[in-house]
């Protein structure tokens, strides 16, 4: 039944406020139907990540704030109150379907600064490995105007690329992209597939946004650019009905955006080419053999460190005779890295005084050079 979606390995589903909240109250029956769909995908082996809006709208209701624009502090207070209610609803409704949920609140810096990005990525990855569904929102309570996404469309796209998801589903109050905003233009035609986001496609989005969702089609197209350029396909579909994912899978009207390349390729391009390595890590022959077999680089296989780098920075992996084996993002600052080289991973905590990662460079953060 869910074939067109269950073919993906990892899906991020973004839920807009206007779907989840009506008159500042949670639409429980809708969330239950979505949870049914997600449980079905999860049983089919798909990893699910939810990016949910709704905190501010819910908090507004609980606090009895008047309609209209909120002051920054009021919005933050509303988010603080509403996020608890939101998380509680997810926990209850997903648990009833055998799914564990984990709340992750992110700020802009968490995806834009590499160190924080690696941390957030590791946490979300661990939740998935432990079979929990990450339920993500922007941390609106501490985000200020200058340093926020402000819309969950782009947040969801950044999350999707961060975890190398292969599909991003934006559930919205509209069933996709039209040649012009259909509210102002009755002749606007629906577009089922966007192969590439051109300036013409961008101009179709207009600027429309409803009061509840800050996004509108414009931020959805921006999200599409972020996602598709990193190898994540995107679909905008209507969440106005119950079981919205089942509907998309069964061919309901929606707009698909093709991914440009596979996530692995995009990520590897990013690590291999676009970053300036800030250090050199020399490894022994055993470690090189292990890397060739697809293993991570452990501190035990490292013989020498040079350069001034921080955790999350790109470094070159070298052999003793100066050959570059590959590149990767290192999991330790250079001062700490030097102290643990040649040691077993289980000794790291005793040496550094904290339990760091077992790997110096995790294989997901590494690209090996071609060796003909
Ligand atoms: N993060 C905001 C909230 O919950 C929503 C932003 C958006 O609607 O895109 O409540």
Coordinates of C-alpha atoms and ligand atoms in Angstrom, one line a residue:
X1 CA 0.0 0.0 0.0
X2 CA 2.7 2.4 1.0
X3 CA 4.9 1.4 -1.9
X4 CA 6.0 4.7 -3.3
X5 CA 7.2 5.8 0.2
X6 CA 8.3 2.4 1.6
X7 CA 10.9 2.2 -1.2
X8 CA 12.9 4.8 0.7
X9 CA 15.3 4.0 3.6
X10 CA 15.1 7.1 5.6
X11 CA 12.2 9.7 5.4
X12 CA 11.8 13.0 7.1
X13 CA 8.2 14.1 7.5
X14 CA 7.5 17.7 8.2
X15 CA 4.2 18.6 9.7
X16 CA 2.9 22.1 9.5
X17 CA 1.1 23.9 12.4
X18 CA -2.1 24.4 10.5
X19 CA -2.5 20.6 10.1
X20 CA -1.9 19.7 13.7
X21 CA -3.6 22.6 15.5
X22 CA -7.0 24.1 15.0
X23 CA -8.3 27.0 17.1
X24 CA -5.2 26.5 19.2
X25 CA -6.1 22.9 20.1
X26 CA -4.3 19.8 19.0
X27 CA -6.1 17.8 16.3
X28 CA -5.7 14.4 17.9
X29 CA -7.5 12.3 15.4
X30 CA -5.3 13.7 12.6
X31 CA -2.1 12.9 14.5
X32 CA -3.4 9.4 15.3
X33 CA -4.0 8.8 11.6
X34 CA -0.5 10.1 10.7
X35 CA 1.0 7.8 13.4
X36 CA -0.8 4.9 11.8
X37 CA 0.8 5.7 8.5
X38 CA 4.2 6.1 10.1
X39 CA 3.9 2.9 12.0
X40 CA 3.1 1.1 8.7
X41 CA 6.2 2.6 7.1
X42 CA 8.3 1.7 10.1
X43 CA 7.1 -1.9 9.9
X44 CA 8.2 -1.9 6.3
X45 CA 11.7 -1.0 7.5
X46 CA 11.7 2.7 6.8
X47 CA 13.5 4.9 9.3
X48 CA 11.3 7.9 10.2
X49 CA 12.2 11.4 11.5
X50 CA 9.4 13.8 12.3
X51 CA 9.8 17.6 12.2
X52 CA 6.8 19.0 13.8
X53 CA 5.6 22.6 14.2
X54 CA 2.7 23.5 16.4
X55 CA 4.4 24.5 19.7
X56 CA 3.7 28.2 19.4
X57 CA 0.1 27.7 18.2
X58 CA -0.7 25.3 21.1
X59 CA 1.1 27.4 23.7
X60 CA -0.9 30.3 22.6
X61 CA -4.1 28.5 23.4
X62 CA -3.0 27.3 26.8
X63 CA -1.8 30.8 27.8
X64 CA -4.9 32.5 26.4
X65 CA -2.8 34.9 24.2
X66 CA -4.8 37.1 21.8
X67 CA -4.8 36.4 18.0
X68 CA -2.4 38.3 15.8
X69 CA 1.4 38.9 15.9
X70 CA 3.1 38.0 19.2
X71 CA 6.0 39.8 20.7
X72 CA 9.3 37.9 20.6
X73 CA 9.1 37.0 24.3
X74 CA 5.5 36.0 24.1
X75 CA 6.2 33.7 21.2
X76 CA 9.1 32.2 23.1
X77 CA 6.9 31.7 26.2
X78 CA 4.1 30.2 24.0
X79 CA 6.7 27.8 22.5
X80 CA 7.9 26.7 26.0
X81 CA 4.4 25.9 27.1
X82 CA 3.2 24.4 23.7
X83 CA 6.3 22.2 23.2
X84 CA 5.5 20.2 26.3
X85 CA 2.0 19.6 25.1
X86 CA 3.2 18.7 21.6
X87 CA 5.8 16.2 22.9
X88 CA 3.3 14.6 25.2
X89 CA 0.9 14.1 22.4
X90 CA 3.5 12.5 20.2
X91 CA 4.7 10.3 23.0
X92 CA 1.2 9.0 23.9
X93 CA 0.0 8.5 20.3
X94 CA 3.2 6.9 19.0
X95 CA 3.6 4.7 22.1
X96 CA 0.1 3.3 21.5
X97 CA 1.4 2.1 18.1
X98 CA 4.6 0.6 19.6
X99 CA 6.9 3.5 18.6
X100 CA 9.3 5.2 20.9
X101 CA 9.8 9.0 20.5
X102 CA 12.7 11.3 21.3
X103 CA 12.4 15.0 21.4
X104 CA 15.2 17.0 19.7
X105 CA 15.1 20.8 19.8
X106 CA 17.5 22.5 17.4
X107 CA 18.6 26.1 16.8
X108 CA 20.1 27.4 13.6
X109 CA 23.6 27.1 15.0
X110 CA 23.1 23.4 15.5
X111 CA 23.1 22.8 11.8
X112 CA 25.3 25.6 10.6
X113 CA 28.4 25.1 12.8
X114 CA 30.1 21.9 12.0
X115 CA 30.9 20.8 15.6
X116 CA 27.3 21.2 16.7
X117 CA 26.1 19.7 13.4
X118 CA 28.2 16.6 14.1
X119 CA 26.8 16.3 17.6
X120 CA 23.2 16.7 16.5
X121 CA 23.7 14.2 13.7
X122 CA 25.2 11.7 16.1
X123 CA 22.3 12.1 18.4
X124 CA 19.7 11.7 15.7
X125 CA 21.6 8.8 14.3
X126 CA 21.7 7.1 17.7
X127 CA 18.0 7.5 18.2
X128 CA 17.4 5.9 14.8
X129 CA 19.7 3.0 15.6
X130 CA 17.9 2.5 18.9
X131 CA 14.6 2.4 16.9
X132 CA 13.2 5.6 18.4
X133 CA 11.5 8.2 16.2
X134 CA 13.2 11.6 16.6
X135 CA 10.6 14.4 16.9
X136 CA 12.3 17.6 16.0
X137 CA 11.3 21.3 16.3
X138 CA 13.2 24.5 16.4
X139 CA 14.1 25.5 19.9
X140 CA 11.9 28.6 19.7
X141 CA 12.2 29.4 23.4
X142 CA 15.9 30.4 23.0
X143 CA 16.0 31.3 19.3
X144 CA 16.1 35.0 18.7
X145 CA 15.0 36.7 15.5
X146 CA 18.5 37.0 14.0
X147 CA 19.5 33.4 14.6
X148 CA 16.6 31.3 13.8
X149 CA 15.2 29.4 10.9
X150 CA 11.8 30.8 11.6
X151 CA 10.1 28.2 9.5
X152 CA 10.2 24.4 9.8
X153 CA 10.3 23.8 6.1
X154 CA 14.0 24.8 5.9
X155 CA 14.7 23.2 9.3
X156 CA 13.3 20.0 7.9
X157 CA 15.4 20.2 4.8
X158 CA 18.6 20.8 6.9
X159 CA 17.7 17.9 9.1
X160 CA 17.1 15.7 6.0
X161 CA 20.5 16.5 4.6
X162 CA 22.1 16.2 8.0
X163 CA 21.0 12.6 8.4
X164 CA 21.3 11.8 4.7
X165 CA 17.6 11.0 4.4
X166 CA 16.6 10.0 0.9
X167 CA 13.1 11.6 1.0
X168 CA 11.6 14.7 2.6
X169 CA 7.8 14.9 2.9
X170 CA 6.4 18.3 3.5
X171 CA 2.8 17.9 4.7
X172 CA 1.0 21.2 4.1
X173 CA -2.4 22.7 3.7
X174 CA -1.9 22.6 -0.1
X175 CA -1.4 19.6 -2.3
X176 CA 1.7 20.8 -4.1
X177 CA 3.1 23.5 -6.3
X178 CA 0.9 25.4 -8.8
X179 CA 2.0 27.6 -11.7
X180 CA 0.8 30.5 -9.5
X181 CA -0.6 30.7 -5.9
X182 CA -4.0 29.1 -6.6
X183 CA -5.7 31.4 -4.0
X184 CA -5.1 34.4 -6.1
X185 CA -5.3 32.7 -9.5
X186 CA -8.1 30.3 -10.4
X187 CA -6.3 29.4 -13.6
X188 CA -3.2 28.2 -11.9
X189 CA -2.2 24.6 -12.9
X190 CA -0.9 22.0 -10.6
X191 CA 2.7 20.7 -11.2
X192 CA 3.1 17.0 -10.4
X193 CA 6.9 16.8 -10.9
X194 CA 9.8 19.3 -10.7
X195 CA 13.0 17.9 -12.1
X196 CA 15.0 20.9 -11.3
X197 CA 14.3 24.1 -9.3
X198 CA 14.8 26.8 -11.9
X199 CA 14.1 30.6 -11.4
X200 CA 10.8 30.0 -13.2
X201 CA 9.8 27.4 -10.6
X202 CA 10.8 29.8 -7.9
X203 CA 8.6 32.5 -9.3
X204 CA 5.6 30.2 -9.2
X205 CA 5.8 30.1 -5.4
X206 CA 4.7 33.6 -4.8
X207 CA 4.9 34.8 -1.2
X208 CA 1.7 33.5 0.3
X209 CA 1.8 32.3 3.9
X210 CA -1.1 31.7 6.4
X211 CA -1.0 33.1 9.9
X212 CA -0.3 29.8 11.6
X213 CA 2.5 28.5 9.4
X214 CA 5.2 31.0 8.8
X215 CA 6.4 29.1 5.7
X216 CA 4.2 29.3 2.6
X217 CA 5.3 28.0 -0.7
X218 CA 8.4 30.2 -0.9
X219 CA 10.1 28.5 2.0
X220 CA 9.0 25.1 0.7
X221 CA 10.8 25.8 -2.6
X222 CA 13.9 26.9 -0.6
X223 CA 13.7 23.7 1.4
X224 CA 13.5 21.9 -2.0
X225 CA 16.7 23.5 -3.1
X226 CA 18.5 22.5 0.1
X227 CA 17.2 18.9 -0.1
X228 CA 17.5 18.1 -3.8
X229 CA 21.0 19.5 -4.1
X230 CA 22.1 17.1 -1.4
X231 CA 20.5 14.1 -2.9
X232 CA 17.2 14.1 -1.0
X233 CA 14.0 13.8 -3.0
X234 CA 11.1 16.0 -1.8
X235 CA 7.4 15.8 -2.0
X236 CA 4.8 18.5 -1.0
X237 CA 1.5 16.9 -0.3
X238 CA -1.7 17.8 1.4
X239 CA -2.1 16.9 5.0
X240 CA -5.6 18.1 5.2
X241 CA -7.1 14.6 5.1
X242 CA -6.6 11.8 7.5
X243 CA -3.9 9.2 6.6
X244 CA -2.0 11.8 4.5
X245 CA 1.0 9.5 3.8
X246 CA -1.1 6.6 2.7
X247 CA -2.8 9.1 0.4
X248 CA 0.5 10.2 -1.1
X249 CA 1.6 6.6 -1.5
X250 CA -1.6 5.8 -3.3
X251 CA -1.2 8.5 -5.8
X252 CA -3.0 11.5 -4.3
X253 CA -2.2 14.8 -6.0
X254 CA 1.1 16.2 -4.8
X255 CA 4.4 17.6 -6.2
X256 CA 7.5 15.5 -6.4
X257 CA 11.0 17.1 -6.6
X258 CA 13.7 14.9 -8.0
X259 CA 17.0 14.6 -6.1
X260 CA 20.1 15.7 -8.0
X261 CA 22.3 12.8 -6.9
X262 CA 22.4 10.2 -4.3
X263 CA 23.0 11.3 -0.7
X264 CA 26.2 9.4 -0.4
X265 CA 27.6 11.1 -3.5
X266 CA 26.6 14.6 -2.3
X267 CA 28.0 14.0 1.1
X268 CA 31.2 12.5 -0.2
X269 CA 31.6 15.5 -2.5
X270 CA 31.2 17.7 0.5
X271 CA 33.9 16.0 2.5
X272 CA 36.3 15.2 -0.3
X273 CA 36.2 18.4 -2.2
X274 CA 34.6 21.4 -0.7
X275 CA 36.5 21.7 2.6
X276 CA 40.0 22.7 3.4
X277 CA 41.6 20.1 5.5
X278 CA 43.0 21.6 8.7
X279 CA 45.3 18.7 9.7
X280 CA 47.0 15.5 8.9
X281 CA 46.4 12.2 10.6
X282 CA 49.0 9.5 9.8
X283 CA 47.9 5.9 10.2
X284 CA 49.7 2.5 10.2
X285 CA 49.3 -0.3 7.6
X286 CA 46.7 -2.2 9.7
X287 CA 44.5 0.8 9.9
X288 CA 44.8 1.4 6.2
X289 CA 43.6 -2.2 5.5
X290 CA 40.7 -1.7 8.0
X291 CA 39.7 1.5 6.2
X292 CA 39.7 -0.2 2.8
X293 CA 37.3 -2.8 4.2
X294 CA 34.9 0.0 5.2
X295 CA 35.9 0.3 8.9
X296 CA 36.2 3.5 10.9
X297 CA 39.5 4.9 11.9
X298 CA 40.3 4.0 15.6
X299 CA 42.8 5.9 17.7
X300 CA 44.9 2.7 18.0
X301 CA 45.8 2.8 14.3
X302 CA 47.0 6.5 14.3
X303 CA 50.7 7.1 14.6
X304 CA 51.0 10.8 14.2
X305 CA 48.9 14.0 14.2
X306 CA 49.8 17.4 12.9
X307 CA 47.9 20.6 12.3
X308 CA 45.6 22.7 14.4
X309 CA 42.1 21.4 14.2
X310 CA 39.0 21.1 16.3
X311 CA 36.5 18.4 16.6
X312 CA 34.4 18.2 13.4
X313 CA 37.1 19.8 11.2
X314 CA 38.2 18.1 7.9
X315 CA 41.6 16.4 8.0
X316 CA 43.7 14.3 5.5
X317 CA 44.4 10.7 6.4
X318 CA 48.0 9.9 5.4
X319 CA 50.3 6.8 5.3
X320 CA 53.8 6.9 6.9
X321 CA 55.3 7.4 3.4
X322 CA 53.2 10.5 2.7
X323 CA 50.4 9.0 0.6
X324 CA 46.9 10.5 1.1
X325 CA 44.5 7.6 1.9
X326 CA 41.4 9.8 2.2
X327 CA 39.7 12.6 4.1
X328 CA 37.3 12.8 6.9
X329 CA 35.8 14.8 9.7
X330 CA 37.8 14.2 12.9
X331 CA 35.9 13.4 16.2
X332 CA 38.5 15.1 18.5
X333 CA 40.3 18.4 18.9
X334 CA 44.0 18.1 18.0
X335 CA 45.1 18.4 21.7
X336 CA 43.0 15.5 22.7
X337 CA 43.6 13.5 19.5
X338 CA 47.4 13.6 20.2
X339 CA 46.9 12.1 23.7
X340 CA 44.9 9.1 22.6
X341 CA 46.7 8.0 19.5
X342 CA 48.0 4.4 19.7
X343 CA 45.6 3.7 22.5
X344 CA 42.6 1.3 22.6
X345 CA 39.2 3.0 22.4
X346 CA 38.3 1.7 25.9
X347 CA 41.2 3.7 27.4
X348 CA 40.0 7.0 26.0
X349 CA 37.9 7.9 29.1
X350 CA 40.8 7.3 31.5
X351 CA 43.2 9.4 29.4
X352 CA 40.9 12.3 28.6
X353 CA 38.6 12.3 31.6
X354 CA 35.5 12.1 29.4
X355 CA 33.9 9.4 27.3
X356 CA 34.5 10.5 23.8
X357 CA 33.7 8.6 20.6
X358 CA 35.4 5.2 20.0
X359 CA 36.5 6.4 16.5
X360 CA 39.0 9.0 15.6
X361 CA 37.1 9.3 12.3
X362 CA 33.8 7.5 11.8
X363 CA 33.4 5.8 8.5
X364 CA 30.3 7.8 7.7
X365 CA 32.5 10.9 8.0
X366 CA 35.2 9.6 5.7
X367 CA 35.9 9.4 2.0
X368 CA 38.8 7.2 0.7
X369 CA 40.8 8.1 -2.3
X370 CA 40.4 6.1 -5.4
X371 CA 43.1 3.5 -5.8
X372 CA 42.6 2.6 -9.4
Ligands
LIG1 N1 8.7 26.1 15.2 C1 7.5 26.8 15.1 C2 6.5 26.1 16.1 O1 6.2 25.4 16.5 C3 6.8 26.6 13.8 C4 7.5 27.2 12.6 C5 6.7 26.8 11.3 O2 5.5 26.7 11.4 O3 7.2 26.6 10.3 O4 5.8 26.0 16.6

